[in-house]
């Protein structure tokens, strides 16, 4: 009887460990998801074309292995007594394989695009999962397209680099009949969550809450001047346009940043802020920016939503010089990075947007500078090409993502090494492609002017 009781208690303890609290970043994403009305806005997809002979058995086995290894890939969410919890489940990789070879070659490309769009427009069910789906299209025995689709509430951009690197190594080993070559993770996802939530309370929570509450209370009126009639029912509709900063200009920016004792990100933030100021004729802005939050070595190989989104109030009042703007931005950025955890639930009453505006309660704009280099997906005997996929949603009114041009799965084959590649994502309720092209043109002009005339005033165009 005692043995049965002990086994039952151990079972209950194990079951209890499957339920985890949400991290502050997940609390924010959970609330954002509720305002999407079933649209898949908060996703991180990646599409790749394989040319060569794909070992489908090894590919499927590799995905199953990673789902077992990285706990976050088998997370779902539930609500217990009005508290949202994440649940560790047991599941295999959700892999869908569609064979298009029976169709005429002239139709396969359009069919593949239709299937990609269909997958990207299929919402995730956070309560049932899975929150990681893979679509594999077989165009011929030597031509494949794969789309990895993950919900942002379980992973961030850094996680995708981990995923590609580990998938490459495991697939290679399984093709050769070898065991997976990966060392055990130094930290499990569930341990990270418990550690973060146990540490982020008491004095630390009070300090962070006080700092961000002051920040939110001092924010300017975030109402933007009307550009066009806004349809709140389609507030997440959007599009994207690419931007390039060549190697020569990037080196000039880096040199200029060093001379001003700021980072390249701070220079880019200043340029972005000035463009928004000139476009909207406002002197105070709020711009969100993500921070990787991976300053510990045991987090480098862990998949999960570790990124935090910080809010940066930008003050351009008084017709300052570019040099003064950089100084202000440096001070604001340093303060924000000193308080990287944003206690979202505690701050709900202080958020600058009213509840009906569910697009984003933190900021209209985002600037993300991805300064890290990710290893590309690499399978033996296969040529790989990163594919563009249609972007039809936007999380912000206007967001700019910039990457260093290294040979990664994110870079196009024509991107110049040493420069920067970027994408403007825009909400079509306020912007269209012509407007964003004008902002891109302003962005390039301000870059050049800031380097050439750092003591010029903001009003000098």
Short mmCIF file of C-alpha atoms in Angstrom, two decimals:
data_model
loop_
_atom_site.label_atom_id
_atom_site.label_comp_id
_atom_site.label_asym_id
_atom_site.label_seq_id
_atom_site.Cartn_x
_atom_site.Cartn_y
_atom_site.Cartn_z
CA UNK A 1 0.00 0.00 0.00
CA UNK A 2 2.81 2.37 0.89
CA UNK A 3 4.55 1.57 -2.41
CA UNK A 4 1.40 2.38 -4.37
CA UNK A 5 0.94 5.61 -2.46
CA UNK A 6 4.55 6.61 -3.07
CA UNK A 7 4.24 5.85 -6.77
CA UNK A 8 1.06 7.92 -6.93
CA UNK A 9 2.71 10.84 -5.14
CA UNK A 10 5.69 10.68 -7.49
CA UNK A 11 3.32 10.61 -10.46
CA UNK A 12 1.47 13.67 -9.17
CA UNK A 13 4.76 15.49 -8.63
CA UNK A 14 5.81 14.72 -12.18
CA UNK A 15 2.43 15.89 -13.49
CA UNK A 16 2.73 19.11 -11.50
CA UNK A 17 6.08 19.83 -13.10
CA UNK A 18 4.38 19.95 -16.49
CA UNK A 19 2.70 23.26 -15.59
CA UNK A 20 4.85 26.37 -15.77
CA UNK A 21 4.10 30.06 -15.26
CA UNK A 22 4.46 32.45 -18.16
CA UNK A 23 7.54 34.61 -18.44
CA UNK A 24 7.03 38.40 -18.70
CA UNK A 25 7.69 38.18 -22.45
CA UNK A 26 5.07 35.46 -22.84
CA UNK A 27 2.55 37.45 -20.82
CA UNK A 28 2.89 40.25 -23.37
CA UNK A 29 2.57 37.87 -26.35
CA UNK A 30 -0.43 36.13 -24.81
CA UNK A 31 -2.30 39.42 -24.51
CA UNK A 32 -1.29 40.45 -28.02
CA UNK A 33 -2.57 37.15 -29.37
CA UNK A 34 -6.00 37.77 -27.84
CA UNK A 35 -6.38 40.88 -29.99
CA UNK A 36 -5.59 39.14 -33.28
CA UNK A 37 -9.08 37.68 -33.77
CA UNK A 38 -7.72 34.35 -34.94
CA UNK A 39 -5.20 35.79 -37.40
CA UNK A 40 -1.67 34.32 -37.33
CA UNK A 41 0.19 37.57 -36.66
CA UNK A 42 2.76 36.43 -34.10
CA UNK A 43 4.60 33.76 -36.04
CA UNK A 44 8.22 33.10 -37.00
CA UNK A 45 8.36 31.26 -40.33
CA UNK A 46 11.28 30.18 -42.46
CA UNK A 47 11.04 28.83 -46.02
CA UNK A 48 13.90 26.99 -47.75
CA UNK A 49 14.25 25.21 -51.08
CA UNK A 50 16.30 22.01 -51.24
CA UNK A 51 17.78 20.82 -54.51
CA UNK A 52 19.12 17.29 -54.34
CA UNK A 53 18.11 14.01 -52.77
CA UNK A 54 16.44 14.54 -49.39
CA UNK A 55 16.45 11.63 -46.95
CA UNK A 56 12.85 11.92 -45.76
CA UNK A 57 13.23 9.29 -43.04
CA UNK A 58 16.25 11.07 -41.56
CA UNK A 59 14.49 14.43 -41.89
CA UNK A 60 11.39 13.27 -40.02
CA UNK A 61 13.49 11.55 -37.37
CA UNK A 62 15.59 14.71 -36.93
CA UNK A 63 12.50 16.84 -36.32
CA UNK A 64 11.17 14.34 -33.77
CA UNK A 65 14.54 14.37 -32.02
CA UNK A 66 14.59 18.16 -31.72
CA UNK A 67 11.00 18.30 -30.47
CA UNK A 68 12.02 15.89 -27.72
CA UNK A 69 15.28 17.72 -26.98
CA UNK A 70 13.96 21.30 -26.92
CA UNK A 71 11.04 21.27 -24.48
CA UNK A 72 9.58 24.53 -25.73
CA UNK A 73 8.71 22.89 -29.08
CA UNK A 74 6.06 20.80 -27.30
CA UNK A 75 4.54 23.53 -25.13
CA UNK A 76 0.84 24.36 -25.07
CA UNK A 77 -1.09 26.85 -22.92
CA UNK A 78 -4.05 26.57 -20.57
CA UNK A 79 -6.01 28.81 -18.21
CA UNK A 80 -6.45 27.60 -14.62
CA UNK A 81 -8.46 29.80 -12.26
CA UNK A 82 -7.92 32.84 -14.52
CA UNK A 83 -4.16 32.24 -14.57
CA UNK A 84 -2.47 31.39 -17.86
CA UNK A 85 0.01 28.52 -17.61
CA UNK A 86 2.23 26.80 -20.14
CA UNK A 87 2.07 23.02 -20.26
CA UNK A 88 4.88 20.62 -21.11
CA UNK A 89 3.42 17.87 -23.29
CA UNK A 90 4.66 14.80 -25.11
CA UNK A 91 4.31 14.94 -28.89
CA UNK A 92 6.02 14.16 -32.15
CA UNK A 93 6.95 16.77 -34.73
CA UNK A 94 3.97 18.02 -36.76
CA UNK A 95 5.24 17.30 -40.29
CA UNK A 96 2.96 17.49 -43.33
CA UNK A 97 4.37 16.15 -46.61
CA UNK A 98 2.62 16.98 -49.89
CA UNK A 99 3.71 15.43 -53.20
CA UNK A 100 3.22 17.79 -56.15
CA UNK A 101 5.21 15.79 -58.71
CA UNK A 102 2.07 14.43 -60.38
CA UNK A 103 1.13 17.96 -61.46
CA UNK A 104 2.56 19.50 -64.66
CA UNK A 105 5.88 21.32 -64.00
CA UNK A 106 4.28 24.62 -65.05
CA UNK A 107 1.78 24.34 -62.18
CA UNK A 108 4.04 23.19 -59.37
CA UNK A 109 5.47 26.60 -58.53
CA UNK A 110 2.09 28.30 -58.23
CA UNK A 111 0.71 25.34 -56.27
CA UNK A 112 3.64 25.46 -53.87
CA UNK A 113 3.07 29.18 -53.30
CA UNK A 114 -0.60 28.52 -52.59
CA UNK A 115 0.27 25.87 -50.02
CA UNK A 116 2.83 28.15 -48.36
CA UNK A 117 0.26 30.94 -48.09
CA UNK A 118 -2.32 28.51 -46.75
CA UNK A 119 0.07 27.34 -44.02
CA UNK A 120 1.06 30.90 -43.11
CA UNK A 121 -2.59 31.93 -42.84
CA UNK A 122 -3.59 28.95 -40.66
CA UNK A 123 -3.80 30.13 -37.05
CA UNK A 124 -2.21 28.28 -34.16
CA UNK A 125 -4.33 26.92 -31.32
CA UNK A 126 -2.36 27.84 -28.20
CA UNK A 127 -4.38 25.48 -26.00
CA UNK A 128 -4.11 22.36 -28.17
CA UNK A 129 -0.93 22.88 -30.13
CA UNK A 130 1.28 22.06 -31.81
CA UNK A 131 2.93 25.47 -31.93
CA UNK A 132 5.64 24.25 -34.30
CA UNK A 133 4.56 23.00 -37.72
CA UNK A 134 6.58 21.90 -40.73
CA UNK A 135 5.25 21.76 -44.28
CA UNK A 136 7.36 19.82 -46.81
CA UNK A 137 6.48 20.08 -50.51
CA UNK A 138 7.93 17.55 -52.95
CA UNK A 139 8.10 19.10 -56.40
CA UNK A 140 10.26 16.25 -57.70
CA UNK A 141 12.70 13.69 -56.32
CA UNK A 142 15.41 16.38 -56.38
CA UNK A 143 13.37 19.52 -55.67
CA UNK A 144 11.78 20.24 -52.28
CA UNK A 145 10.40 23.24 -50.42
CA UNK A 146 10.16 23.27 -46.63
CA UNK A 147 8.34 25.81 -44.47
CA UNK A 148 9.06 25.84 -40.75
CA UNK A 149 6.33 27.74 -38.92
CA UNK A 150 6.55 28.50 -35.19
CA UNK A 151 4.47 30.68 -32.91
CA UNK A 152 6.42 33.58 -31.44
CA UNK A 153 5.17 32.80 -27.92
CA UNK A 154 7.51 29.79 -27.80
CA UNK A 155 10.58 31.01 -29.71
CA UNK A 156 12.50 34.11 -30.76
CA UNK A 157 14.85 34.87 -33.65
CA UNK A 158 17.89 33.55 -31.79
CA UNK A 159 16.04 30.26 -31.28
CA UNK A 160 15.71 29.84 -35.03
CA UNK A 161 19.48 29.97 -35.34
CA UNK A 162 19.75 27.20 -32.74
CA UNK A 163 17.09 25.19 -34.57
CA UNK A 164 18.84 25.42 -37.95
CA UNK A 165 22.23 24.55 -36.49
CA UNK A 166 21.00 21.55 -34.50
CA UNK A 167 18.81 20.27 -37.33
CA UNK A 168 21.82 20.39 -39.67
CA UNK A 169 23.99 18.34 -37.31
CA UNK A 170 21.33 15.78 -36.41
CA UNK A 171 20.18 15.23 -40.01
CA UNK A 172 23.77 14.71 -41.15
CA UNK A 173 24.35 12.11 -38.40
CA UNK A 174 21.09 10.25 -39.05
CA UNK A 175 21.83 10.09 -42.79
CA UNK A 176 25.10 8.35 -41.91
CA UNK A 177 23.47 5.95 -39.46
CA UNK A 178 25.13 7.65 -36.50
CA UNK A 179 23.58 8.81 -33.21
CA UNK A 180 22.76 12.47 -32.70
CA UNK A 181 26.04 14.31 -31.98
CA UNK A 182 24.58 17.00 -29.71
CA UNK A 183 25.69 17.36 -26.11
CA UNK A 184 22.93 17.51 -23.48
CA UNK A 185 21.55 20.99 -22.89
CA UNK A 186 23.14 22.72 -19.91
CA UNK A 187 19.76 24.08 -18.86
CA UNK A 188 16.26 22.77 -19.52
CA UNK A 189 13.55 25.19 -20.62
CA UNK A 190 11.39 24.42 -17.59
CA UNK A 191 14.33 25.14 -15.28
CA UNK A 192 14.93 28.47 -17.01
CA UNK A 193 11.27 29.47 -16.58
CA UNK A 194 11.18 28.51 -12.92
CA UNK A 195 14.46 30.26 -12.27
CA UNK A 196 13.32 33.45 -14.00
CA UNK A 197 9.93 33.59 -12.30
CA UNK A 198 11.36 32.78 -8.87
CA UNK A 199 14.05 35.47 -9.19
CA UNK A 200 11.75 38.08 -10.69
CA UNK A 201 9.76 38.89 -7.58
CA UNK A 202 10.13 40.82 -4.36
CA UNK A 203 12.64 43.65 -4.62
CA UNK A 204 13.57 42.94 -8.25
CA UNK A 205 9.94 42.94 -9.35
CA UNK A 206 9.21 46.11 -7.37
CA UNK A 207 12.20 47.94 -8.88
CA UNK A 208 11.34 46.90 -12.43
CA UNK A 209 7.67 47.77 -11.97
CA UNK A 210 8.54 51.19 -10.54
CA UNK A 211 10.95 51.99 -13.39
CA UNK A 212 8.59 50.97 -16.19
CA UNK A 213 5.60 52.58 -14.49
CA UNK A 214 7.47 55.90 -14.43
CA UNK A 215 8.42 55.37 -18.07
CA UNK A 216 4.84 54.67 -19.15
CA UNK A 217 3.38 57.52 -17.12
CA UNK A 218 5.79 59.99 -18.74
CA UNK A 219 5.09 58.84 -22.28
CA UNK A 220 3.73 61.41 -24.72
CA UNK A 221 0.33 61.24 -26.32
CA UNK A 222 0.73 58.31 -28.69
CA UNK A 223 -2.07 59.32 -31.02
CA UNK A 224 -0.59 59.70 -34.49
CA UNK A 225 -1.85 62.24 -37.00
CA UNK A 226 -4.43 60.58 -39.26
CA UNK A 227 -3.05 59.43 -42.60
CA UNK A 228 -6.03 57.52 -43.89
CA UNK A 229 -9.27 56.12 -42.53
CA UNK A 230 -8.42 53.30 -40.17
CA UNK A 231 -10.32 50.03 -40.18
CA UNK A 232 -9.79 48.51 -36.74
CA UNK A 233 -11.24 45.22 -37.95
CA UNK A 234 -8.22 44.86 -40.25
CA UNK A 235 -5.65 46.60 -38.06
CA UNK A 236 -3.14 43.76 -38.47
CA UNK A 237 -3.14 43.81 -42.27
CA UNK A 238 0.27 44.74 -43.59
CA UNK A 239 3.09 44.39 -46.05
CA UNK A 240 6.85 44.72 -46.29
CA UNK A 241 9.62 46.37 -48.29
CA UNK A 242 13.33 45.59 -48.22
CA UNK A 243 16.14 48.05 -47.61
CA UNK A 244 19.92 47.73 -48.07
CA UNK A 245 22.82 49.61 -46.51
CA UNK A 246 25.97 48.81 -48.45
CA UNK A 247 29.30 47.81 -46.93
CA UNK A 248 30.96 51.20 -47.42
CA UNK A 249 28.13 53.07 -45.74
CA UNK A 250 27.96 50.52 -42.91
CA UNK A 251 31.66 50.96 -42.19
CA UNK A 252 31.15 54.73 -42.17
CA UNK A 253 28.27 54.31 -39.71
CA UNK A 254 30.37 52.10 -37.43
CA UNK A 255 33.24 54.58 -37.50
CA UNK A 256 30.86 57.45 -36.78
CA UNK A 257 29.28 55.54 -33.88
CA UNK A 258 32.69 54.95 -32.31
CA UNK A 259 33.55 58.63 -32.64
CA UNK A 260 30.33 59.55 -30.81
CA UNK A 261 30.83 56.85 -28.15
CA UNK A 262 27.58 55.15 -29.04
CA UNK A 263 26.68 51.81 -30.59
CA UNK A 264 25.65 51.20 -34.18
CA UNK A 265 22.16 50.40 -32.89
CA UNK A 266 21.93 53.84 -31.25
CA UNK A 267 22.87 55.54 -34.53
CA UNK A 268 20.24 53.51 -36.42
CA UNK A 269 17.68 54.35 -33.73
CA UNK A 270 18.46 58.05 -34.08
CA UNK A 271 18.06 57.89 -37.85
CA UNK A 272 14.80 55.96 -37.57
CA UNK A 273 13.46 58.45 -35.00
CA UNK A 274 14.34 61.44 -37.18
CA UNK A 275 12.58 59.87 -40.17
CA UNK A 276 9.44 59.33 -38.12
CA UNK A 277 9.65 62.88 -36.77
CA UNK A 278 9.87 64.35 -40.25
CA UNK A 279 7.10 62.15 -41.59
CA UNK A 280 4.60 62.62 -38.76
CA UNK A 281 5.73 66.06 -37.50
CA UNK A 282 5.88 64.90 -33.86
CA UNK A 283 8.68 65.70 -31.39
CA UNK A 284 8.15 62.87 -28.91
CA UNK A 285 8.04 59.23 -29.98
CA UNK A 286 7.93 55.79 -28.43
CA UNK A 287 9.89 53.05 -30.18
CA UNK A 288 10.03 49.43 -29.07
CA UNK A 289 13.14 47.32 -29.46
CA UNK A 290 13.88 43.67 -28.65
CA UNK A 291 16.86 42.58 -26.59
CA UNK A 292 18.18 39.01 -26.80
CA UNK A 293 18.53 38.43 -23.03
CA UNK A 294 21.14 35.71 -23.57
CA UNK A 295 24.07 37.03 -21.59
CA UNK A 296 24.67 33.64 -19.92
CA UNK A 297 26.53 30.83 -21.65
CA UNK A 298 24.00 28.19 -20.54
CA UNK A 299 21.27 30.02 -22.46
CA UNK A 300 23.08 30.12 -25.80
CA UNK A 301 21.77 26.72 -26.96
CA UNK A 302 18.31 26.91 -25.39
CA UNK A 303 15.29 27.50 -27.62
CA UNK A 304 12.53 29.65 -26.18
CA UNK A 305 11.08 33.15 -26.06
CA UNK A 306 13.91 34.71 -24.10
CA UNK A 307 13.81 38.04 -25.93
CA UNK A 308 12.41 41.06 -24.12
CA UNK A 309 10.78 44.05 -25.79
CA UNK A 310 11.89 47.35 -24.28
CA UNK A 311 10.15 50.70 -24.69
CA UNK A 312 12.31 53.70 -25.58
CA UNK A 313 10.81 57.20 -25.25
CA UNK A 314 12.51 59.47 -27.79
CA UNK A 315 12.60 63.23 -27.14
CA UNK A 316 13.36 65.44 -30.15
CA UNK A 317 12.13 68.72 -28.68
CA UNK A 318 14.13 71.94 -28.90
CA UNK A 319 15.50 71.50 -32.42
CA UNK A 320 18.54 69.51 -31.19
CA UNK A 321 21.61 68.69 -33.24
CA UNK A 322 22.23 65.15 -34.42
CA UNK A 323 24.98 64.90 -31.82
CA UNK A 324 22.55 65.92 -29.06
CA UNK A 325 19.96 63.43 -30.29
CA UNK A 326 22.54 60.66 -30.05
CA UNK A 327 23.40 61.71 -26.51
CA UNK A 328 19.73 61.60 -25.49
CA UNK A 329 19.24 58.22 -27.13
CA UNK A 330 22.31 56.81 -25.42
CA UNK A 331 20.96 57.83 -22.00
CA UNK A 332 17.49 56.38 -22.67
CA UNK A 333 18.88 53.13 -24.06
CA UNK A 334 21.29 52.54 -21.20
CA UNK A 335 18.48 53.05 -18.68
CA UNK A 336 16.15 50.66 -20.50
CA UNK A 337 18.79 47.93 -20.81
CA UNK A 338 19.40 48.19 -17.07
CA UNK A 339 15.77 47.03 -16.58
CA UNK A 340 15.43 44.26 -19.21
CA UNK A 341 12.44 42.45 -17.67
CA UNK A 342 9.13 44.22 -18.24
CA UNK A 343 6.48 43.00 -15.72
CA UNK A 344 3.68 43.20 -18.23
CA UNK A 345 0.71 42.12 -16.12
CA UNK A 346 1.57 44.52 -13.29
CA UNK A 347 1.73 47.39 -15.76
CA UNK A 348 -1.53 46.83 -17.63
CA UNK A 349 -3.26 49.82 -15.97
CA UNK A 350 -0.39 52.08 -17.08
CA UNK A 351 -0.19 51.04 -20.72
CA UNK A 352 -0.47 53.98 -23.12
CA UNK A 353 -3.12 52.47 -25.40
CA UNK A 354 -6.73 51.84 -24.41
CA UNK A 355 -7.98 48.28 -24.44
CA UNK A 356 -9.83 48.44 -27.80
CA UNK A 357 -6.58 49.10 -29.65
CA UNK A 358 -5.16 45.61 -29.47
CA UNK A 359 -2.50 46.07 -32.13
CA UNK A 360 0.25 46.74 -29.60
CA UNK A 361 -0.07 48.35 -26.17
CA UNK A 362 3.59 49.35 -25.95
CA UNK A 363 4.48 51.37 -29.04
CA UNK A 364 3.48 52.19 -32.61
CA UNK A 365 6.99 51.60 -33.94
CA UNK A 366 9.74 49.02 -33.61
CA UNK A 367 13.43 48.94 -34.49
CA UNK A 368 15.21 45.60 -34.24
CA UNK A 369 18.94 45.33 -34.93
CA UNK A 370 20.05 41.72 -35.16
CA UNK A 371 23.76 42.00 -34.59
CA UNK A 372 24.36 38.29 -34.10
CA UNK A 373 25.43 35.87 -36.82
CA UNK A 374 23.40 32.69 -37.31
CA UNK A 375 24.75 29.54 -38.90
CA UNK A 376 22.87 28.49 -42.03
CA UNK A 377 20.86 25.33 -42.44
CA UNK A 378 23.18 22.87 -44.21
CA UNK A 379 22.27 19.33 -45.28
CA UNK A 380 24.79 17.04 -47.02
CA UNK A 381 24.43 16.74 -50.81
CA UNK A 382 21.73 19.40 -50.94
CA UNK A 383 21.83 22.91 -52.35
CA UNK A 384 19.77 25.33 -50.28
CA UNK A 385 18.09 28.61 -51.08
CA UNK A 386 16.22 30.85 -48.66
CA UNK A 387 12.80 31.70 -50.06
CA UNK A 388 10.77 34.86 -49.69
CA UNK A 389 7.22 34.35 -48.53
CA UNK A 390 4.32 36.81 -48.66
CA UNK A 391 3.97 39.11 -45.64
CA UNK A 392 0.33 40.10 -45.14
CA UNK A 393 0.34 41.15 -41.48
CA UNK A 394 2.16 43.66 -39.31
CA UNK A 395 2.56 43.79 -35.55
CA UNK A 396 3.35 47.52 -35.48
CA UNK A 397 2.34 50.55 -37.48
CA UNK A 398 5.90 50.51 -38.79
CA UNK A 399 8.74 48.19 -37.87
CA UNK A 400 12.29 48.01 -39.18
CA UNK A 401 14.40 44.86 -38.82
CA UNK A 402 18.09 45.05 -39.76
CA UNK A 403 20.58 42.20 -40.05
CA UNK A 404 24.30 42.04 -40.61
CA UNK A 405 25.06 40.62 -44.04
CA UNK A 406 26.80 37.36 -43.25
CA UNK A 407 26.25 34.04 -44.94
CA UNK A 408 23.20 32.94 -42.96
CA UNK A 409 19.83 31.44 -43.70
CA UNK A 410 18.40 34.97 -43.47
CA UNK A 411 20.66 36.54 -46.07
CA UNK A 412 19.88 36.52 -49.75
CA UNK A 413 22.58 35.15 -52.03
CA UNK A 414 23.09 38.60 -53.55
CA UNK A 415 23.50 40.45 -50.25
CA UNK A 416 26.84 42.18 -49.88
CA UNK A 417 28.97 40.87 -47.04
CA UNK A 418 29.72 43.52 -44.44
CA UNK A 419 26.65 45.62 -45.16
CA UNK A 420 23.20 45.58 -43.59
CA UNK A 421 20.02 44.03 -44.95
CA UNK A 422 16.67 45.16 -43.65
CA UNK A 423 12.94 44.93 -44.01
CA UNK A 424 10.31 47.56 -43.24
CA UNK A 425 7.07 45.95 -42.05
CA UNK A 426 4.08 48.26 -42.22
CA UNK A 427 0.43 48.22 -41.23
CA UNK A 428 -1.69 48.85 -44.30
CA UNK A 429 -4.39 50.60 -42.29
CA UNK A 430 -2.00 53.57 -42.10
CA UNK A 431 0.67 52.99 -44.76
CA UNK A 432 0.99 51.72 -48.29
CA UNK A 433 4.09 50.77 -50.27
CA UNK A 434 4.50 54.27 -51.76
CA UNK A 435 4.55 55.87 -48.30
CA UNK A 436 7.08 53.35 -47.02
CA UNK A 437 9.29 53.90 -50.06
CA UNK A 438 9.33 57.60 -49.14
CA UNK A 439 10.36 56.73 -45.58
CA UNK A 440 13.12 54.46 -46.91
CA UNK A 441 14.38 57.35 -49.04
CA UNK A 442 14.34 59.64 -45.98
CA UNK A 443 16.19 56.97 -44.00
CA UNK A 444 19.03 56.85 -46.53
CA UNK A 445 19.23 60.66 -46.66
CA UNK A 446 19.39 61.05 -42.87
CA UNK A 447 22.11 58.39 -42.64
CA UNK A 448 24.33 60.41 -44.95
CA UNK A 449 23.51 63.78 -43.39
CA UNK A 450 24.16 62.61 -39.82
CA UNK A 451 27.64 61.35 -40.70
CA UNK A 452 28.52 64.41 -42.79
CA UNK A 453 27.02 67.08 -40.48
CA UNK A 454 26.66 65.80 -36.89
CA UNK A 455 26.25 69.36 -35.59
CA UNK A 456 23.40 70.20 -37.97
CA UNK A 457 20.08 70.89 -36.27
CA UNK A 458 17.04 68.70 -36.69
CA UNK A 459 15.26 71.37 -38.71
CA UNK A 460 18.04 71.42 -41.34
CA UNK A 461 16.95 68.98 -44.03
#
